mmCIF file of C-alpha atoms in Angstrom:
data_model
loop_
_atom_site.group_PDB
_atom_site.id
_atom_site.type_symbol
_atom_site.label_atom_id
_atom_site.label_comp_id
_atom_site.label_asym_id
_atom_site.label_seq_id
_atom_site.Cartn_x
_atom_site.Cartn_y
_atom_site.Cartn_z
ATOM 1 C CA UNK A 1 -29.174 -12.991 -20.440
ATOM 2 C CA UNK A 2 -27.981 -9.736 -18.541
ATOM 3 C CA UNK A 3 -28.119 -11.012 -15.405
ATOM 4 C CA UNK A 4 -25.773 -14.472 -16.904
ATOM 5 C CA UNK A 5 -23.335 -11.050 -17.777
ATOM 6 C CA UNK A 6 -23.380 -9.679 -15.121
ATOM 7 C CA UNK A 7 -22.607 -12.806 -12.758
ATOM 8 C CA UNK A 8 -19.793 -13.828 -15.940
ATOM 9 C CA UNK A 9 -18.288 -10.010 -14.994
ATOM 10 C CA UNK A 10 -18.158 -10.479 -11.990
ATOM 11 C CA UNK A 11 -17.005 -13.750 -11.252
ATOM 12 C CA UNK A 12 -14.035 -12.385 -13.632
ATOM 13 C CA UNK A 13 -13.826 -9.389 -11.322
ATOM 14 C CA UNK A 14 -13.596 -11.717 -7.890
ATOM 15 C CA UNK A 15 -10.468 -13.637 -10.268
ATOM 16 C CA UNK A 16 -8.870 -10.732 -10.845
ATOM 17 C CA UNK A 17 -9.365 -9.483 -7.118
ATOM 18 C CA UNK A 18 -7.766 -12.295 -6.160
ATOM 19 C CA UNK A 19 -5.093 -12.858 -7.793
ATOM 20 C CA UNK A 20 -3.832 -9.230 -6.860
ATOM 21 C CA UNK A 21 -4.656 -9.301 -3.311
ATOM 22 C CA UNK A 22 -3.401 -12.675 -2.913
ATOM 23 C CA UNK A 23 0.030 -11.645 -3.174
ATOM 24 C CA UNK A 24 0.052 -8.546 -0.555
ATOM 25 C CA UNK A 25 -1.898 -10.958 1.903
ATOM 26 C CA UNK A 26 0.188 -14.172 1.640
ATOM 27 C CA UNK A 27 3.749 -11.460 2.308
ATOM 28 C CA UNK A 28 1.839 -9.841 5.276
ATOM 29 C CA UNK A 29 1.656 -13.171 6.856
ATOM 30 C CA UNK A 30 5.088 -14.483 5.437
ATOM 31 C CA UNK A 31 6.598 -11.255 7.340
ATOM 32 C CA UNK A 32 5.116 -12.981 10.893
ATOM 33 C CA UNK A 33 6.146 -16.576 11.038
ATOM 34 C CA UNK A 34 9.199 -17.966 11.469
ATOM 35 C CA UNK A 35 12.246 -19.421 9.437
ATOM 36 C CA UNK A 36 10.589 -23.074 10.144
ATOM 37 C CA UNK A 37 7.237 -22.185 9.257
ATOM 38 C CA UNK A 38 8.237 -20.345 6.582
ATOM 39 C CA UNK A 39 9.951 -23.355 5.176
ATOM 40 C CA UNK A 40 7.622 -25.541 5.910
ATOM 41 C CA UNK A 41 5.452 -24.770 2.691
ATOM 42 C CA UNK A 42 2.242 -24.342 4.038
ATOM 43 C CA UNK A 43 1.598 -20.937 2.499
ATOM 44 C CA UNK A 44 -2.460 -20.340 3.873
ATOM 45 C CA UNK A 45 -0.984 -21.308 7.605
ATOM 46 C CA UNK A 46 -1.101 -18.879 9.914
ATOM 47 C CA UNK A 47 1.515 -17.616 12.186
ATOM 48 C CA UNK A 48 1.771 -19.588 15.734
ATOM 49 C CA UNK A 49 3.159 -16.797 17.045
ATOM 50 C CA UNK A 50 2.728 -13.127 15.490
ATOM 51 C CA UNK A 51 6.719 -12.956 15.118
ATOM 52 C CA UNK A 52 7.185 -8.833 15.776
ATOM 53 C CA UNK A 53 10.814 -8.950 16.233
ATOM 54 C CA UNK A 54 11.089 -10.111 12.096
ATOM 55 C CA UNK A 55 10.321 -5.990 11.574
ATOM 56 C CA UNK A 56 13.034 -4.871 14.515
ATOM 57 C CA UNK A 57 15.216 -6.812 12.420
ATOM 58 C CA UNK A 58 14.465 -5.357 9.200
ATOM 59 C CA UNK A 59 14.201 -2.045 10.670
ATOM 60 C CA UNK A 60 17.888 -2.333 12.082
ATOM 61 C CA UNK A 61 19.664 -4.316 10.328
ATOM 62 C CA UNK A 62 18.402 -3.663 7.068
ATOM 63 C CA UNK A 63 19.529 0.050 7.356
ATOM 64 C CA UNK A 64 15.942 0.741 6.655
ATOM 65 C CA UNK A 65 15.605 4.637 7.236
ATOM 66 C CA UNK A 66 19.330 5.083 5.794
ATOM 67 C CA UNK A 67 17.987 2.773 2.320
ATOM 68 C CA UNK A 68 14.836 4.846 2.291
ATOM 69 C CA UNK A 69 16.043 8.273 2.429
ATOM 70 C CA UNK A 70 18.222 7.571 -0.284
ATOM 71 C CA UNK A 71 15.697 6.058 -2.073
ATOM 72 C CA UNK A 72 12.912 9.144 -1.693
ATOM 73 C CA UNK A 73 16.086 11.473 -2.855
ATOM 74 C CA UNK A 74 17.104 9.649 -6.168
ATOM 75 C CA UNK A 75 13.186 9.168 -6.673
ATOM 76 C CA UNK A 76 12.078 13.030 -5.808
ATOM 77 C CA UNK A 77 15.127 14.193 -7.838
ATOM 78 C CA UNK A 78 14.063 11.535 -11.333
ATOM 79 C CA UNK A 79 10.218 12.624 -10.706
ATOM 80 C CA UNK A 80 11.276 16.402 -10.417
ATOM 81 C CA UNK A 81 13.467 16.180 -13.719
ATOM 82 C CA UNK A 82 11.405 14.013 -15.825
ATOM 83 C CA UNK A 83 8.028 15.958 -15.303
ATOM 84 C CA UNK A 84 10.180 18.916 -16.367
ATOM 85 C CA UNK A 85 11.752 18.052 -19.358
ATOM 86 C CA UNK A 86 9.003 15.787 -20.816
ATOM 87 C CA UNK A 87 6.566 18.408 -20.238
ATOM 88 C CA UNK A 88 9.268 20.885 -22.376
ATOM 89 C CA UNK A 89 9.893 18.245 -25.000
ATOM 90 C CA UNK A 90 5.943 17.480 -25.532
ATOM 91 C CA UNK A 91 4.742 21.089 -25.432
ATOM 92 C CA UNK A 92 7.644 21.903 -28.540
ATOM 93 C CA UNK A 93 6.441 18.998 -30.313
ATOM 94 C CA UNK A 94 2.691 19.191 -30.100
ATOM 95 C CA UNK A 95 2.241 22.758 -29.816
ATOM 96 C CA UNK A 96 4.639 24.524 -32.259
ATOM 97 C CA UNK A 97 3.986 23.902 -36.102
ATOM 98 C CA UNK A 98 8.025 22.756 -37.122
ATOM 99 C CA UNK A 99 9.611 20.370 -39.828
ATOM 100 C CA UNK A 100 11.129 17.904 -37.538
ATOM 101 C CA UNK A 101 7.953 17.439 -34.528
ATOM 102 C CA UNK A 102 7.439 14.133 -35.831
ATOM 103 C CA UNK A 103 10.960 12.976 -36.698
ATOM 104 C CA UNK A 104 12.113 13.888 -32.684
ATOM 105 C CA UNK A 105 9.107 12.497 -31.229
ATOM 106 C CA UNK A 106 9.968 9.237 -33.119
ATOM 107 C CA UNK A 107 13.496 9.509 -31.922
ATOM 108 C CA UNK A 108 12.249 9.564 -28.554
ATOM 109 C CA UNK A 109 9.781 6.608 -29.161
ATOM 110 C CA UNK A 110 12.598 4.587 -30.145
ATOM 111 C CA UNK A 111 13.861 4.843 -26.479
ATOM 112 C CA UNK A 112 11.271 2.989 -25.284
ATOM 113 C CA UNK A 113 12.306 -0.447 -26.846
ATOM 114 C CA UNK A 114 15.999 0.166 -25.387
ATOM 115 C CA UNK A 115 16.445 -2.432 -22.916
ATOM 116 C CA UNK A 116 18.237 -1.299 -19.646
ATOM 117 C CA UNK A 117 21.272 -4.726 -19.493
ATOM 118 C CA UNK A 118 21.996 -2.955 -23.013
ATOM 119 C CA UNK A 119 23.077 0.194 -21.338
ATOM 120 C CA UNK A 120 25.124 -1.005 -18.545
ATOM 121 C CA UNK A 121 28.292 -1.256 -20.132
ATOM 122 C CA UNK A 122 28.727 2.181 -21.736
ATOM 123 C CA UNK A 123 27.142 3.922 -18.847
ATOM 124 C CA UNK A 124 29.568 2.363 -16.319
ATOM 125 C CA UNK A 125 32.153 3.364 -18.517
ATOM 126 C CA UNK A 126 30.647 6.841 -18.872
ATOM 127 C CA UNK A 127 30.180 7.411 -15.139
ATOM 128 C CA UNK A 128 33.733 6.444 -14.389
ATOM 129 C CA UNK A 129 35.222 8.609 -17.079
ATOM 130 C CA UNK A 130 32.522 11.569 -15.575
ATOM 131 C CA UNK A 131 33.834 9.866 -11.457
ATOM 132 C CA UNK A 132 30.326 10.320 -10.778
ATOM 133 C CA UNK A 133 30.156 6.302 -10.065
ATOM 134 C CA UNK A 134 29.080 5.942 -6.451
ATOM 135 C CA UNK A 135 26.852 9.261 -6.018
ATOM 136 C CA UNK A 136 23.378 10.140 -6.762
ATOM 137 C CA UNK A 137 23.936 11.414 -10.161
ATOM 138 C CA UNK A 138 24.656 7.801 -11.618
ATOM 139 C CA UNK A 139 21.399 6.489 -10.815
ATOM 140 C CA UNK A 140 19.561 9.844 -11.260
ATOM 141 C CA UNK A 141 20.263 10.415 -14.678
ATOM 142 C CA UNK A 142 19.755 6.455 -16.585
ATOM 143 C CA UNK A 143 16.535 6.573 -14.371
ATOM 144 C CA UNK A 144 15.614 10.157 -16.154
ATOM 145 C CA UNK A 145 16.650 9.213 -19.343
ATOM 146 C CA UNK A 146 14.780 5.754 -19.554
ATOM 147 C CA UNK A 147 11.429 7.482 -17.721
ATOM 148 C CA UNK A 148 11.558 10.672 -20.495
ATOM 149 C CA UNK A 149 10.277 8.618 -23.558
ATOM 150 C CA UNK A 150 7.362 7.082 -21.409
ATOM 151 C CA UNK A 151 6.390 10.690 -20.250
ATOM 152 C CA UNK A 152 6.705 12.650 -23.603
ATOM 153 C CA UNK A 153 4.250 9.651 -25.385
ATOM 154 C CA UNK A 154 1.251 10.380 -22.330
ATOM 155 C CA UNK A 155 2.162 14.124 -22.334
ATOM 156 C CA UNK A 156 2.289 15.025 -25.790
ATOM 157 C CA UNK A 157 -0.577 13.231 -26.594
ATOM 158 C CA UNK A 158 -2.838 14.890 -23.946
ATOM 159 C CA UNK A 159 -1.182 18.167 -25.225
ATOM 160 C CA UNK A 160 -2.568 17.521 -28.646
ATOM 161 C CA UNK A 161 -6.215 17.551 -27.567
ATOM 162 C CA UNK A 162 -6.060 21.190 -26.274
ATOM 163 C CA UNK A 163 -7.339 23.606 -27.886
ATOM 164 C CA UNK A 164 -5.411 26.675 -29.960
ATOM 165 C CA UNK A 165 -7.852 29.029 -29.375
ATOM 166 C CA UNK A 166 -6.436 28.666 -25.355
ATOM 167 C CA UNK A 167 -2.968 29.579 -26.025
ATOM 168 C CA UNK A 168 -4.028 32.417 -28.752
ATOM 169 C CA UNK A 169 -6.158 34.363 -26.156
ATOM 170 C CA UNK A 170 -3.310 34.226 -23.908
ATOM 171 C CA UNK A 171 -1.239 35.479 -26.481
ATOM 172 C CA UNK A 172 -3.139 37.883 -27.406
ATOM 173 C CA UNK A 173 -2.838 39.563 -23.891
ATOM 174 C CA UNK A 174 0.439 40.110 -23.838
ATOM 175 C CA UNK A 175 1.736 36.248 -22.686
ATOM 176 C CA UNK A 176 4.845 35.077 -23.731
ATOM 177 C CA UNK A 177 5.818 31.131 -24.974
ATOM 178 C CA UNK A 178 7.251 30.525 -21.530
ATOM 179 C CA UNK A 179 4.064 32.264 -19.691
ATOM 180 C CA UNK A 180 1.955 30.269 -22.023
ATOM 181 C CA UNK A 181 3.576 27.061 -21.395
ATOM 182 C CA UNK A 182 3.624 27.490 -17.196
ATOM 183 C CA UNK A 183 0.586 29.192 -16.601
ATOM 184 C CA UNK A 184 -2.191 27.783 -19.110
ATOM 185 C CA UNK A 185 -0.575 24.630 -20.607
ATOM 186 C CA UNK A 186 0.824 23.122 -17.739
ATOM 187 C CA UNK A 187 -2.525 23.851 -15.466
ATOM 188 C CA UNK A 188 -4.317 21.681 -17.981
ATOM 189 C CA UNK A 189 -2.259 19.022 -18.220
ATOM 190 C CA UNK A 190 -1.841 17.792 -14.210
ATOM 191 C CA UNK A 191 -3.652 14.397 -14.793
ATOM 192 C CA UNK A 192 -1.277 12.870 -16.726
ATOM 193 C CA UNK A 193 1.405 14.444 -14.987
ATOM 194 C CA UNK A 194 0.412 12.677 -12.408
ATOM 195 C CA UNK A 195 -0.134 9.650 -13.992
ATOM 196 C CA UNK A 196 4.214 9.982 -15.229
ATOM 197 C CA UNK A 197 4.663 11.120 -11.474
ATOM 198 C CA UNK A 198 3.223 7.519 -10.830
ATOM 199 C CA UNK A 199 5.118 5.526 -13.159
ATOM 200 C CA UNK A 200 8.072 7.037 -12.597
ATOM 201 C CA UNK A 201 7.827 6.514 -9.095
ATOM 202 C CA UNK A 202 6.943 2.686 -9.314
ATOM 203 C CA UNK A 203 9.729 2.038 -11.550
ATOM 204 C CA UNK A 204 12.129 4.216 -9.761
ATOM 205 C CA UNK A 205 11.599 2.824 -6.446
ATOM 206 C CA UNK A 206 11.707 -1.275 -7.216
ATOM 207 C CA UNK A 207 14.936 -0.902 -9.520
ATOM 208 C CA UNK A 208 17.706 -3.003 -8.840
ATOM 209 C CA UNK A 209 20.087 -3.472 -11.870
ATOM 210 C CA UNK A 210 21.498 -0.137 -12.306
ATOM 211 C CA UNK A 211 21.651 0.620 -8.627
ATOM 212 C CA UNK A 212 23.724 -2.361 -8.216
ATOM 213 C CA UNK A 213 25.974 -1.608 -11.353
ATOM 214 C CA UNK A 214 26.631 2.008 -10.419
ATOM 215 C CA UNK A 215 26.730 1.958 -6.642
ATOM 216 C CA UNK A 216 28.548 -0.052 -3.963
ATOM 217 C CA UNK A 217 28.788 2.392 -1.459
ATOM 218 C CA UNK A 218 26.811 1.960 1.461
ATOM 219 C CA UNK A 219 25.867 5.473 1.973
ATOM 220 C CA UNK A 220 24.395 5.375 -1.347
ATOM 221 C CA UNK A 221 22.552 2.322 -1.610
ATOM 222 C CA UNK A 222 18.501 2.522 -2.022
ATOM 223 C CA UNK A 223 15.915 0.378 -0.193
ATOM 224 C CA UNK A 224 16.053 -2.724 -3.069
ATOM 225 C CA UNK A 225 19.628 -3.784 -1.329
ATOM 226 C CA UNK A 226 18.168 -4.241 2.288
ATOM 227 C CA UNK A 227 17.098 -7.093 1.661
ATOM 228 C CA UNK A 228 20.426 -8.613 1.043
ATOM 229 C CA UNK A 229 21.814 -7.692 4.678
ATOM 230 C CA UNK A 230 20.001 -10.842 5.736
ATOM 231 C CA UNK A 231 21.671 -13.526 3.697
ATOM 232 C CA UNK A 232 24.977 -15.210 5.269
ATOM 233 C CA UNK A 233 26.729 -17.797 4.147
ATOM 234 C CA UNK A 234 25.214 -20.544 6.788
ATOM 235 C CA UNK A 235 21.929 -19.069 7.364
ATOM 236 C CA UNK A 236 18.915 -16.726 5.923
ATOM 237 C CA UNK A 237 16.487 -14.850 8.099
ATOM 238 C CA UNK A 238 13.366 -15.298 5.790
ATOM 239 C CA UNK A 239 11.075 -13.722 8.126
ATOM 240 C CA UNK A 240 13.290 -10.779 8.341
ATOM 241 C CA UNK A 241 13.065 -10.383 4.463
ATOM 242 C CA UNK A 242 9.591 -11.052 4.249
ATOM 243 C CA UNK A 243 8.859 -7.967 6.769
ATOM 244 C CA UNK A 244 11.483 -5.403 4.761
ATOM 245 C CA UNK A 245 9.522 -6.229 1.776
ATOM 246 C CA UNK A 246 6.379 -5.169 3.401
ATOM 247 C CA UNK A 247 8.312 -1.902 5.204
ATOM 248 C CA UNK A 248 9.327 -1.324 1.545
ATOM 249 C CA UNK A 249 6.354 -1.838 -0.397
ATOM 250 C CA UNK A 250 4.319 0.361 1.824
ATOM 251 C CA UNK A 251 5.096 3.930 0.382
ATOM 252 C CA UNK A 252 4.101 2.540 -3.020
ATOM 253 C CA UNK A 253 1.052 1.114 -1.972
ATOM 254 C CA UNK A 254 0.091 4.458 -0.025
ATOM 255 C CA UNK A 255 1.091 6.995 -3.057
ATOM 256 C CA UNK A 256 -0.794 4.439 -5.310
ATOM 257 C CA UNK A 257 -3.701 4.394 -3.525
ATOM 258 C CA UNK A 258 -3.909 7.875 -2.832
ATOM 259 C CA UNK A 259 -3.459 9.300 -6.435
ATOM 260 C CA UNK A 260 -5.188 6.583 -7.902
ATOM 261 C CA UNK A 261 -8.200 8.097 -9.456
ATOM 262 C CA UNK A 262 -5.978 10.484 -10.412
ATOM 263 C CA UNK A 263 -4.147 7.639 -12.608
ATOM 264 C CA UNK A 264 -6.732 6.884 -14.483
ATOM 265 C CA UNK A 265 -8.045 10.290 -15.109
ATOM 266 C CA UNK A 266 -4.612 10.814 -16.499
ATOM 267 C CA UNK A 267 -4.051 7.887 -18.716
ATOM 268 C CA UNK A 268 -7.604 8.244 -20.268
ATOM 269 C CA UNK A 269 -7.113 11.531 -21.133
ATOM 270 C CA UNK A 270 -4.006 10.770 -22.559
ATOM 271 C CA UNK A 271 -5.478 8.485 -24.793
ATOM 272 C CA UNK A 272 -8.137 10.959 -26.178
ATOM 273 C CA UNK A 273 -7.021 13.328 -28.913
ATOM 274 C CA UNK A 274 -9.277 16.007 -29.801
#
């Protein structure tokens, strides 16, 4: 019977294998053939020819390293100031004994079931009252503001499992709140940080509504919008589009990868409360 589990599991396991590798592997080779074999349909073929010039082309004329410096800006920046004030917001409402912890931290729940198309309208109108429209700033702060509700829900509750007696010795030796909060809390609580570093990142990095709402300047545009600079109106370099995906999938991949372990460190111990 356990060995009928265990072959059950893991046939499961292959599935699941699959059907996430699957995906990576069939764009890898998409980003090698060529417009014809591309539309040919024969998605397990092979490229005839390795077709290296498909990444020249998404390398140039995709703007790649102007896209992706903008896009590691607005991301760094959102990461920075999420981390920052979610950490704030969850050590005030799990650590300090106050009448309104649990009103604010539903408040902030609520956020989460916002949907971004609902937001569009009075944030365009916002920006262009604020002429911040076109710069940084009007993609850096909806992509803070949506991220914060996310972050305080893993933070606070990993907050919640530490122990008083932590904080009271430091207290006791002289620290202050803000000592207290940066030098013992903080310390403690670096898996799920990382774990909001993560998901911040990930959702950061793919988004394309608001960056196409709030910015049309080239000189602001983020990696999402190179693929567009290989549609014309007769023809479509699908080879092209299939290597910028890969060019722009690979940071996530390699951060994901990296900091993985740390990911689920940080999500499990969000979920315990002691």
């Amino acid at each position: 019977m356990k060995r009928v589990k265990k072959i059950v599991v893991g046939f499961l396991f292959l599935i699941l294998f699959i059907t996430q590798v699957y995906p990576l592997l069939w764009l890898f080779l998409y980003s090698f053939k060529t417009t014809q074999e591309i539309l040919d349909g024969n998605f397990f073929a092979l490229p005839a020819v390795p077709q290296w010039i498909n990444y020249k082309n998404a390398y140039v004329s995709g703007h790649y390293l102007q896209y992706l410096f903008n896009s590691i800006v607005v991301t760094a920046a959102s990461m920075a100031l999420t981390i920052l004030l979610s950490a704030m917001v969850s050590f005030a409402i799990s650590r300090f004994r106050w009448r309104y912890g649990n009103v604010v931290m539903l408040v902030f729940m609520i956020g989460i079931m916002i949907p971004i198309q609902s937001t569009l309208l009075p944030l365009m109108i916002i920006f262009k009252n604020m002429t911040i429209l076109n710069t940084y700033l009007s993609l850096i702060i909806p992509y803070v503001a949506f991220a914060i509700p996310l972050a305080i829900f893993i933070l606070s509750s990993f907050m919640k499992s530490i122990p008083h007696e932590i904080e009271e010795s430091a207290i006791m030796d002289g620290a202050s709140v803000y000592r207290v909060f940066s030098n013992v809390v903080m310390p403690i609580t670096i898996p799920p940080i990382v774990t909001v570093c993560i998901l911040t990142f990930i959702s950061t990095w793919n988004e394309y509504i608001m960056a196409a709402t709030f910015v049309t300047a080239e000189r602001f545009k983020t990696l999402p919008f190179g693929v567009y600079s290989f549609f014309s109106q007769y023809s479509t370099n699908y080879g092209a589009i299939g290597a910028y995906l890969v060019l722009g999938a690979l940071p996530v991949l390699m951060i994901y990868f990296t900091l993985s372990q740390k990911i689920t460190a940080g999500i499990v111990a969000g979920a315990v409360k002691g």
